[in-house]
Coordinates of C-alpha atoms and ligand atoms in Angstrom, one line a residue:
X1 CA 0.3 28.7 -19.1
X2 CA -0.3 25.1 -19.6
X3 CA -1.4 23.1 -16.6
X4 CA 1.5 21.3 -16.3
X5 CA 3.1 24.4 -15.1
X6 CA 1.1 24.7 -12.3
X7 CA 2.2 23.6 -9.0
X8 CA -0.5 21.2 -6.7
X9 CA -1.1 23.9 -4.6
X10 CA -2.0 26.1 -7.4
X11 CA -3.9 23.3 -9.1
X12 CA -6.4 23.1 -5.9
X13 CA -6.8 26.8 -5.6
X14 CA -7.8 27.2 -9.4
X15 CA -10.2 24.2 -8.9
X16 CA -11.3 25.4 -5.7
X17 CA -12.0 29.0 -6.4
X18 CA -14.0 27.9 -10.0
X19 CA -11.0 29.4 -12.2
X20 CA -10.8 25.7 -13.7
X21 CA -12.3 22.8 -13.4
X22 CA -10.7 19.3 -12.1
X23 CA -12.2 17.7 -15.1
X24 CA -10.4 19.9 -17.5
X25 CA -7.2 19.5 -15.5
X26 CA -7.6 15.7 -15.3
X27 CA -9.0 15.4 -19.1
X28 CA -5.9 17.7 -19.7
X29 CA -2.8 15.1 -18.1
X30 CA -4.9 12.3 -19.5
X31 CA -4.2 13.9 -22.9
X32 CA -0.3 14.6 -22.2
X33 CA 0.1 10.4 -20.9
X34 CA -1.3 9.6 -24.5
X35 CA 0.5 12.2 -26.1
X36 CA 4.3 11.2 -24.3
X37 CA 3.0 7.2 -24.4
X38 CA 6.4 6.3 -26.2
X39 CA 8.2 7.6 -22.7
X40 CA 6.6 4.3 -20.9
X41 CA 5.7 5.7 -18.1
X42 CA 2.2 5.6 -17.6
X43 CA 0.9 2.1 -17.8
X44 CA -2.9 2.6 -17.4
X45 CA -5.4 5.4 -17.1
X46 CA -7.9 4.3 -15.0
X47 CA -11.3 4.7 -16.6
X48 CA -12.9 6.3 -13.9
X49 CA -10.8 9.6 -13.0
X50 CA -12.9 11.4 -15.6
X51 CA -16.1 11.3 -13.5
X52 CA -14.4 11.0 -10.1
X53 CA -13.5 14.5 -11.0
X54 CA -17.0 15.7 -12.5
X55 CA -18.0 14.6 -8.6
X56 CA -15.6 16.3 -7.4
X57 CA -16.7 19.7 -9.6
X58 CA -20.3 19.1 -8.7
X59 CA -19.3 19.3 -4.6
X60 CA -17.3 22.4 -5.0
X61 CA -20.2 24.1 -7.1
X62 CA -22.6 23.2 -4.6
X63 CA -20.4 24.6 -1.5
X64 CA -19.6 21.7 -0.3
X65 CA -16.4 21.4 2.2
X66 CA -13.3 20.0 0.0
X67 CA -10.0 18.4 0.8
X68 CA -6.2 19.8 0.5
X69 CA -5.8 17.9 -2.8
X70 CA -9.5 18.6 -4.3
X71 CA -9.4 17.4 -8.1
X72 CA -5.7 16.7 -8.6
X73 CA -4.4 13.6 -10.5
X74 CA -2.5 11.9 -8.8
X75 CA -0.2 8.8 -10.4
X76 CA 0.9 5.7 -8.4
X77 CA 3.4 3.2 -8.6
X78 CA 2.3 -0.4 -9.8
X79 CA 3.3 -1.7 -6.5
X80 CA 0.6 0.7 -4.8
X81 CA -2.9 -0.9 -3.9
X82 CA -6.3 1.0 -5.0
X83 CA -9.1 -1.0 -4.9
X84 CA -10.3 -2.6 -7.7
X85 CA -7.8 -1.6 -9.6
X86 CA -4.6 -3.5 -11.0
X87 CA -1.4 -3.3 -9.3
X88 CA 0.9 -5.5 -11.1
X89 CA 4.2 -5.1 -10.0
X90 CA 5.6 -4.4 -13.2
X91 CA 5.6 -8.4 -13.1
X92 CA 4.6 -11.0 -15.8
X93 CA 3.4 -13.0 -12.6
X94 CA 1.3 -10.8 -11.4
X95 CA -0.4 -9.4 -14.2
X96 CA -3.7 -10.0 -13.9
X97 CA -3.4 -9.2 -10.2
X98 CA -6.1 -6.8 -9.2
X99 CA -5.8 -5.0 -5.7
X100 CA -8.5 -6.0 -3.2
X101 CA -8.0 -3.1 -0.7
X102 CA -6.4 0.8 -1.0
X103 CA -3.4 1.1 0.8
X104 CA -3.3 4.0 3.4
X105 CA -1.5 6.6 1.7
X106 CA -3.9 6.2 -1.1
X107 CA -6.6 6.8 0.7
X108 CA -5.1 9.4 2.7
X109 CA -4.7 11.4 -0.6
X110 CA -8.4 10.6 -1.6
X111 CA -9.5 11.7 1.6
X112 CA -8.2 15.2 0.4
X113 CA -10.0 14.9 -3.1
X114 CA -6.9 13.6 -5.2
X115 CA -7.7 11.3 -7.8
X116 CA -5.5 8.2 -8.5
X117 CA -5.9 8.8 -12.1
X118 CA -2.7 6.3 -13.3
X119 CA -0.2 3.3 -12.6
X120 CA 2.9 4.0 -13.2
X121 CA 6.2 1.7 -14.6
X122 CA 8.9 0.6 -12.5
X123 CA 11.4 -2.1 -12.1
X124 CA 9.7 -5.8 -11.3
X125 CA 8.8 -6.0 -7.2
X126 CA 11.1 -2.6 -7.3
X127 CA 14.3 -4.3 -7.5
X128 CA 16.8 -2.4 -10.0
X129 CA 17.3 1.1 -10.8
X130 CA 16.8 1.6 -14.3
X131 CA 13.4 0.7 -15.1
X132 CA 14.5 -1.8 -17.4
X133 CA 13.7 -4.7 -15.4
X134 CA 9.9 -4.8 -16.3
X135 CA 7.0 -6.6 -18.4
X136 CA 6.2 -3.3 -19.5
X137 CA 9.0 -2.7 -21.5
X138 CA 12.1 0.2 -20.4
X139 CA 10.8 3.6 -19.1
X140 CA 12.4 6.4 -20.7
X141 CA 14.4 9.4 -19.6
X142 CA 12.1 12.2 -19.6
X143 CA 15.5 14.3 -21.4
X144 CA 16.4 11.6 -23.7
X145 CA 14.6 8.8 -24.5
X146 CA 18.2 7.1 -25.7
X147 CA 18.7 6.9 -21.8
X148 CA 17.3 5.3 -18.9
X149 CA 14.4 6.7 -16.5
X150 CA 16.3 5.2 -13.1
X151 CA 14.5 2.8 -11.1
X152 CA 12.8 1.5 -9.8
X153 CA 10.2 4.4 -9.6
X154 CA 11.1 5.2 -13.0
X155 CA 7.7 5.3 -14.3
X156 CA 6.8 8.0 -11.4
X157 CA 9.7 10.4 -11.9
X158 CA 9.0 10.4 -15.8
X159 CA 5.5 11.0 -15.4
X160 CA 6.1 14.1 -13.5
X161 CA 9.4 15.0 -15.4
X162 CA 7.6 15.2 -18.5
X163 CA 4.5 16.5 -17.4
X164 CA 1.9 13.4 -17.5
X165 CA 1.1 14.5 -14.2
X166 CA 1.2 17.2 -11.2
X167 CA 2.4 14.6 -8.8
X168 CA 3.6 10.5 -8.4
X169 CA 3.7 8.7 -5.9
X170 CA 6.8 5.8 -5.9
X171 CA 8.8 3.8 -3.1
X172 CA 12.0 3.7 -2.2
X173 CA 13.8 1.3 -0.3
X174 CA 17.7 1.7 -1.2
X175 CA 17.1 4.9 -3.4
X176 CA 14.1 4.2 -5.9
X177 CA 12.7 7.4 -5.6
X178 CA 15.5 9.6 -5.2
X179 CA 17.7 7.9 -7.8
X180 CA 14.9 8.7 -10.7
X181 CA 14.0 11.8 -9.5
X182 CA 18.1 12.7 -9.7
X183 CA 18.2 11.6 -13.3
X184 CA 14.4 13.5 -14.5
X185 CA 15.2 16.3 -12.9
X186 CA 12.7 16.5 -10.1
X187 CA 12.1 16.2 -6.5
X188 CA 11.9 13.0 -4.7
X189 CA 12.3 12.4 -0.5
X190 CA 12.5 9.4 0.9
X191 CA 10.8 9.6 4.4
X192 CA 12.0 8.3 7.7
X193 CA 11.2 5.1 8.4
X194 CA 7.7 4.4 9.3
X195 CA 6.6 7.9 8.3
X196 CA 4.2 6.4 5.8
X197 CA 2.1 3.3 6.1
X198 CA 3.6 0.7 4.5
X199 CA -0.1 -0.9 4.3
X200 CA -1.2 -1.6 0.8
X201 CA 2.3 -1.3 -0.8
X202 CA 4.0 -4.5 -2.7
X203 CA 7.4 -4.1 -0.9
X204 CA 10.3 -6.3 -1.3
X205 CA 12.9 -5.6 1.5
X206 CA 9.8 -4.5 3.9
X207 CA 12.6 -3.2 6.6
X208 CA 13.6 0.3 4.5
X209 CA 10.5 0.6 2.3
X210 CA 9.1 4.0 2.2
X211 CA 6.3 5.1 -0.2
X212 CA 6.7 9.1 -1.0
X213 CA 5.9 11.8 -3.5
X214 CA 7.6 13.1 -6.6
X215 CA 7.0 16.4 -7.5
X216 CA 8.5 19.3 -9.8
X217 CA 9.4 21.7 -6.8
X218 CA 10.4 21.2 -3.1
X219 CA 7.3 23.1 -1.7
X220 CA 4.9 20.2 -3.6
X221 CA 6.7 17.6 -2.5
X222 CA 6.4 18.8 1.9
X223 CA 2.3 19.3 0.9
X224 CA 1.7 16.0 -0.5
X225 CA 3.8 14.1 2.2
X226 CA 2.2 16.0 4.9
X227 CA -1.1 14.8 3.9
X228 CA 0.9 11.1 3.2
X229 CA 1.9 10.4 6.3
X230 CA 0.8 9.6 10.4
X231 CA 0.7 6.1 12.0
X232 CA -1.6 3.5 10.9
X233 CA -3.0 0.9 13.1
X234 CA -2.6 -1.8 10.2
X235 CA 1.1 -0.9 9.8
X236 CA 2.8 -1.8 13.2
X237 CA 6.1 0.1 11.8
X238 CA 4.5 3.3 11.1
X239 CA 5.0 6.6 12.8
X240 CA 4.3 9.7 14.2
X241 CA 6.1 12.5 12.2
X242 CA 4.6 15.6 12.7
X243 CA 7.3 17.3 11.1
X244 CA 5.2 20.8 9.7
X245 CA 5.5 22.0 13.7
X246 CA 9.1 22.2 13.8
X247 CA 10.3 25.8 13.6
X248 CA 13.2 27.0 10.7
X249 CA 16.7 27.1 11.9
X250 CA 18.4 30.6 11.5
X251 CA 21.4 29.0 10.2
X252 CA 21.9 25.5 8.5
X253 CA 24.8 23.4 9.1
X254 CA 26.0 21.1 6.5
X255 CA 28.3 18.3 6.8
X256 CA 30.0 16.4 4.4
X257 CA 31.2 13.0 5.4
X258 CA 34.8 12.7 5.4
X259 CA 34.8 8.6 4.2
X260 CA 32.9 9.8 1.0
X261 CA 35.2 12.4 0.0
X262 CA 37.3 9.9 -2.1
X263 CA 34.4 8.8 -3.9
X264 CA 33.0 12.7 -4.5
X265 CA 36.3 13.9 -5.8
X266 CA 36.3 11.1 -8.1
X267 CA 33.5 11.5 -10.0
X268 CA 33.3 12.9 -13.2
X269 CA 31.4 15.7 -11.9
X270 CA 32.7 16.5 -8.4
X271 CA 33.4 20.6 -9.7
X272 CA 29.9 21.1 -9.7
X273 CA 29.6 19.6 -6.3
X274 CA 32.2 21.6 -4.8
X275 CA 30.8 24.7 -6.6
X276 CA 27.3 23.8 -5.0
X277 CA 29.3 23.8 -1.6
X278 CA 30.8 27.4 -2.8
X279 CA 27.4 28.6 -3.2
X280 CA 25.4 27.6 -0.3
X281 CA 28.0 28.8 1.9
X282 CA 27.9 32.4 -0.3
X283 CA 24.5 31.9 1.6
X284 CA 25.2 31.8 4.7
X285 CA 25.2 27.7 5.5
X286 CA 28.0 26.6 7.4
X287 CA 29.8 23.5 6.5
X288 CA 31.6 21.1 9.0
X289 CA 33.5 18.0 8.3
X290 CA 31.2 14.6 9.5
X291 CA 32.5 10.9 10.6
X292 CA 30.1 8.2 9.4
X293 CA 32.7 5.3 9.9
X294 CA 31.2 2.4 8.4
X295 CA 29.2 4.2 5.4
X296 CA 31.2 2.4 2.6
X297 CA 30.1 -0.9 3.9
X298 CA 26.4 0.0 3.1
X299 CA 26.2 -0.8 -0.4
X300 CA 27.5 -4.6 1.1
X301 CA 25.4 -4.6 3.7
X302 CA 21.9 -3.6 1.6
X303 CA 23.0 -5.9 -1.1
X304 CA 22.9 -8.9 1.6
X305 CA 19.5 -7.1 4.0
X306 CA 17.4 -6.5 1.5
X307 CA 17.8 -10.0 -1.2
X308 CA 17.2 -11.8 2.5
X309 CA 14.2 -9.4 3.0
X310 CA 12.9 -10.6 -0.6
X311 CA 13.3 -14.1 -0.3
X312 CA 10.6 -14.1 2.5
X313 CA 8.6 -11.2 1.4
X314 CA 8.1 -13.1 -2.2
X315 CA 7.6 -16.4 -0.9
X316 CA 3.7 -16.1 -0.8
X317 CA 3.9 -15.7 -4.4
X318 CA 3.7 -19.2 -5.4
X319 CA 1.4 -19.7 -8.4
X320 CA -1.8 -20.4 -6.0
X321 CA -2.4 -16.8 -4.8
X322 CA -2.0 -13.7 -6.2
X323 CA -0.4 -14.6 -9.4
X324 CA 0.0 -16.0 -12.7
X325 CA -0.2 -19.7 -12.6
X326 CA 1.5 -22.3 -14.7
X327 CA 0.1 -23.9 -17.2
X328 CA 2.5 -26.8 -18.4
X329 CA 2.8 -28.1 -14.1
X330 CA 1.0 -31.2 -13.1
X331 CA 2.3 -31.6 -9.6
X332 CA 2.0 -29.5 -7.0
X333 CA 5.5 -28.7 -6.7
X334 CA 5.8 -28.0 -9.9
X335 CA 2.8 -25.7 -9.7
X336 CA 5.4 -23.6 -6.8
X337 CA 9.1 -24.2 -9.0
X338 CA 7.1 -23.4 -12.7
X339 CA 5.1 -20.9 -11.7
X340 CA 8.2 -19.1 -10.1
X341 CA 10.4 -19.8 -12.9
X342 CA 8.2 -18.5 -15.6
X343 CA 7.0 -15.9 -13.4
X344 CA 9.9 -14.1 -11.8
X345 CA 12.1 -12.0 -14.2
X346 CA 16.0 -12.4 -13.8
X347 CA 17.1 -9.7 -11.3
X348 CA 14.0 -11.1 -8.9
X349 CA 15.3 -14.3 -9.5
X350 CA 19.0 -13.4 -8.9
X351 CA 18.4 -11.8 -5.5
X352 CA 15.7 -14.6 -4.4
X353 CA 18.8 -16.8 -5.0
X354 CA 21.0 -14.3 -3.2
X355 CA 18.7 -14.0 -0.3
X356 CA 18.5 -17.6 0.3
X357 CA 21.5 -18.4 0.5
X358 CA 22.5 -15.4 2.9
X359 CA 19.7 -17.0 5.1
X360 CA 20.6 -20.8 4.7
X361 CA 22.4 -22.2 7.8
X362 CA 26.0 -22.4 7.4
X363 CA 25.7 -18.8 5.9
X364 CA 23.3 -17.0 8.2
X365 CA 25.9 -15.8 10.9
X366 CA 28.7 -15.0 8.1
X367 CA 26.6 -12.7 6.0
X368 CA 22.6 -11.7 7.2
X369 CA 23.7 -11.4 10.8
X370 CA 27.0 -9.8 10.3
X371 CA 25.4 -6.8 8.3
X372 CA 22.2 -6.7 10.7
X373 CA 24.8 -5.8 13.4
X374 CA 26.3 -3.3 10.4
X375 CA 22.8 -1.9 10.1
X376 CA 22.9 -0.9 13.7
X377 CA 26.2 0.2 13.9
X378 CA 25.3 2.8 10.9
X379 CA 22.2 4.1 12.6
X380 CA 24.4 4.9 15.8
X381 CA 27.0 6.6 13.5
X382 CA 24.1 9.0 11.6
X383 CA 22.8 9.3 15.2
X384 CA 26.5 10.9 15.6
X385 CA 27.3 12.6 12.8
X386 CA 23.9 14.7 13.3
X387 CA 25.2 15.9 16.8
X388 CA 27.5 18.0 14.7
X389 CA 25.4 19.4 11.5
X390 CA 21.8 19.5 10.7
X391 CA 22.2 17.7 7.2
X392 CA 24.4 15.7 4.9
X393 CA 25.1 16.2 2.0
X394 CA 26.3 14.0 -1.1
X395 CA 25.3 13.8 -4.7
X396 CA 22.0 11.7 -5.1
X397 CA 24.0 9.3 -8.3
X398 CA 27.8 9.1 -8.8
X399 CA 26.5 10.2 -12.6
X400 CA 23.8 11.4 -14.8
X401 CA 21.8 8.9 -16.8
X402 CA 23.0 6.3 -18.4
X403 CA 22.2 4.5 -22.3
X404 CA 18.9 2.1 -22.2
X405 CA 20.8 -1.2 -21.8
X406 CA 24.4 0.3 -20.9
X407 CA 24.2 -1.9 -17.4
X408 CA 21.6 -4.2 -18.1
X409 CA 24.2 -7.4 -18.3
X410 CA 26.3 -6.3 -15.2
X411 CA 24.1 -6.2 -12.3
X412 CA 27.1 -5.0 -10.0
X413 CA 27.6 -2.0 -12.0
X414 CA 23.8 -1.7 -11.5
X415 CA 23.9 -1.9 -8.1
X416 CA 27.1 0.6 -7.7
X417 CA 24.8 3.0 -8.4
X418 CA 23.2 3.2 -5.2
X419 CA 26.1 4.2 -3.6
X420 CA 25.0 7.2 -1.8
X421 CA 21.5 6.3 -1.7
X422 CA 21.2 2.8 0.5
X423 CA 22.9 4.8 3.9
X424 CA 20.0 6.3 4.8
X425 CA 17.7 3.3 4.0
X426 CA 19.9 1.4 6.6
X427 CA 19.6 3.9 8.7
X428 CA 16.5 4.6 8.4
X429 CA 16.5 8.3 8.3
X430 CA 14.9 10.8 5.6
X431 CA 17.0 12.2 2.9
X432 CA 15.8 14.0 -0.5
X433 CA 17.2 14.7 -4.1
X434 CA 16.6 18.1 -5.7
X435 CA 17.9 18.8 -8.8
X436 CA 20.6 21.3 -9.4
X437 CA 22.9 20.9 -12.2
X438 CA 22.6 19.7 -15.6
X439 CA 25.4 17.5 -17.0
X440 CA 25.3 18.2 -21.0
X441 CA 21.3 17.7 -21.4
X442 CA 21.1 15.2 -18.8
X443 CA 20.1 16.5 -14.8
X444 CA 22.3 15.6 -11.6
X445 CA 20.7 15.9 -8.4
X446 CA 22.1 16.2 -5.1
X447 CA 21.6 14.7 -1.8
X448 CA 20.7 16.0 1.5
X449 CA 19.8 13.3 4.2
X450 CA 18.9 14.4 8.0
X451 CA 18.4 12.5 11.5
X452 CA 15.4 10.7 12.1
X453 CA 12.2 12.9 12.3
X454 CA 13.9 15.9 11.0
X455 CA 11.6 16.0 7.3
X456 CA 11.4 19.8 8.1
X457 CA 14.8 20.9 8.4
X458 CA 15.7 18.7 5.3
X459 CA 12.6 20.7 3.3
X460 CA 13.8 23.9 4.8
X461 CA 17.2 23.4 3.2
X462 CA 16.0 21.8 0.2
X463 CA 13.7 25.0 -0.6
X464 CA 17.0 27.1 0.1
X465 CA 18.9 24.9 -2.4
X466 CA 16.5 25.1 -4.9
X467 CA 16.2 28.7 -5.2
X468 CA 20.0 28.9 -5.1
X469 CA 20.1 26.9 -8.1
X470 CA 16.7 27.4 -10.2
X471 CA 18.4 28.8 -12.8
X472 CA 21.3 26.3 -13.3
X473 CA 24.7 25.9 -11.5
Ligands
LIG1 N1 18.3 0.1 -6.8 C1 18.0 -0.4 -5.5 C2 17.7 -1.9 -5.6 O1 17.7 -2.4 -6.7 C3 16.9 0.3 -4.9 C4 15.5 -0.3 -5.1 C5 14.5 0.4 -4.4 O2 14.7 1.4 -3.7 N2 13.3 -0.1 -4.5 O3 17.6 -2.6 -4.6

């Protein structure tokens, strides 16, 4: 048994009880991101996880009290702050970019003993879902390296897919954590809204961001976002989800939403959806038939919330802070319109463009406004869709992963992709892909999204689901 086959919780308890030690573990994933370095998903090793987990050895052999996560590497996304460390965005402009402050959910895990031992890759500023859209150079699918990771956490479900690492942490904010974890095979949530502190994260559309953990199994992925999440006083959005003290339902009721059924039985594989539905209701899960109205607008109205989100979240990135400056400007504008240029890759580029011009008067009422009041509409429709069933269910992608490059000139086809992810950003309400089915080589995952606040009823069915399918469809 390698360590990679260990769960967290069975990490801590071997380097708690003195069966291992953390620095073998961590000396051990160290080895496995050099080892898989052609996957590009680990960016840096920090230099310092070594001896953070010597310390870490030396406390538990001298009795001292250790926390939920003691001596586990843990990997982060390159839009996550530690301090002193880089945090680059996957972005030429902010390369050199080196983080001044942890953000709370790091150093909520290193309260518990984890050690941020790696920066993951991921798509520049998180926009895009292939992890193709970075200095860094594509991450690759942790099933074939011919195919894309997904994005923009791509780096994060790669390292954990191939085993560079027990558990990653990425964001999503229309399905960058999901989407990856669909296509490597492994678990990814996407909390509701507020659940974890935004503070210390490099978001772009600030207003669905949601930092969470990526983990091989269901039962990993509740511990580390337990220990994640609670409200923050430097993160005014942030919540309190204590969602470990809800009790299991007896039975689980599942709805599928009528205005997606189309789309489902289109896809190319829909018969392993349907015999998913087969199976859980072999297990007792009733299903019922959902109305979520407006949920085909979503893709419309994410594609026009969150570019207007970016244009003003990136603004402060202007060639005098944070990043990269130019060096051929002599003015100060140019210092702000070179420093951009150079700085920006295309897809930031092409929804800073985007946002502005949803924003610019003229255009504001027409577009930004029009799917603000969207937005609302769609959280009042979830709100009444989950008066009937406990969960929703929909495949996490419309496919498996596609060829490095395959959508890489045709940024709608990109963005079809997030389909069935960017509802429950809108709305704001947690939803989590757990792989199931395997299409040729390649994994699907599948979908289950819940009302606000309801993390344990979505875990409790995601375990169910899992075992169901552990060995395959
Ligand atoms: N693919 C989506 C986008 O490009 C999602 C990104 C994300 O969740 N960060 O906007």
């Amino acid at each position: 048994m390698e360590y990679k086959d260990l769960t967290v919780m069975q990490l801590v308890d071997g380097i708690k009880t003195k069966k291992f030690t953390s620095e073998s573990v961590v000396k051990y994933f160290i080895e496995q991101c050099k080892e898989k370095q052609h996957l590009n998903a680990v960016i840096e090793v920090f230099d310092d996880a070594v001896e953070k987990a010597v310390e870490i050895d030396k406390k538990i052999s001298a009795g001292e009290q250790v926390g939920k996560l003691a001596g586990v590497p843990v990997a982060i996304k390159d839009n996550i702050l530690c301090k002193g460390k880089k945090a680059g965005c996957a972005s030429a402009f902010m390369q050199d970019f080196v983080s001044p402050y942890t953000a709370t959910l790091v150093k909520k895990l290193e309260d518990e003993g984890a050690i941020i031992f790696a920066r993951t890759n991921m798509d520049e500023f998180a926009m895009g879902g292939s992890c193709e859209n970075t200095y860094y150079g594509a991450c690759k699918n942790a099933h074939d390296d011919s195919c894309v990771s997904g994005g923009s956490s791509g780096g994060s479900a790669v390292a954990v897919a191939a085993g560079l690492c027990p558990v990653a942490i990425g964001t999503d904010t229309g399905g960058s954590v999901r989407q990856p974890s669909s296509f490597n095979g492994v678990v990814g949530i996407k909390p509701t809204y507020g659940t974890v502190s935004r503070y210390g994260i490099v978001a772009f559309a600030s207003s669905t961001d949601q930092a969470a953990p990526i983990t091989k199994t269901v039962e990993e992925n509740e511990y580390v976002l337990q220990i994640m999440s609670g409200q923050d006083v430097h993160d005014s959005t942030s919540i309190k989800n204590d969602f470990a003290v809800d009790s299991p339902k007896q039975k689980i009721k599942i709805g599928l939403c009528r205005q997606l059924k189309d789309k489902i039985d289109g896809l190319k594989n829909s018969e392993k959806f349907y015999l998913a539905v087969k199976k859980l209701k072999e297990a007792g899960c009733e299903f019922v038939e959902v109305e979520v109205p407006h949920i085909e607008n979503s893709l419309a109205c994410y594609y026009v919330i969150s570019p207007a989100e970016a244009t003003s979240n990136l603004a402060r990135f202007d060639g005098v802070k944070y990043t990269t400056r130019s060096k051929t400007a002599k003015s100060l504008e140019e210092v702000y319109v070179e420093s951009r240029s150079q700085g920006f890759g295309k897809e930031v580029q092409r929804r800073i463009m985007l946002g502005n011009f949803v924003l610019s008067s003229g255009y504001f009422d027409a577009y930004y406004k029009k799917a603000k009041r969207l937005q609302d509409l769609l959280k009042i429709e979830f709100a009444t869709a989950f008066s009937s069933c406990d969960v929703i269910m929909t495949p996490t992608t419309p496919d498996v992963a596609f060829k490095i490059g395959g959508k890489l000139n045709d940024p709608v086809a990109m963005y079809l992709e997030d389909l069935f992810t960017v509802p429950a950003s809108l709305a704001g309400i947690p939803a989590i892909s757990v792989p199931y089915a395997k299409d040729g080589h390649l994994p699907l995952g599948m979908q289950f999204m819940g009302a606000q606040k309801s993390e344990k009823i979505l875990y409790q069915t995601a375990k169910l689901f899992q075992d169901l399918f552990k060995g395959g469809i």
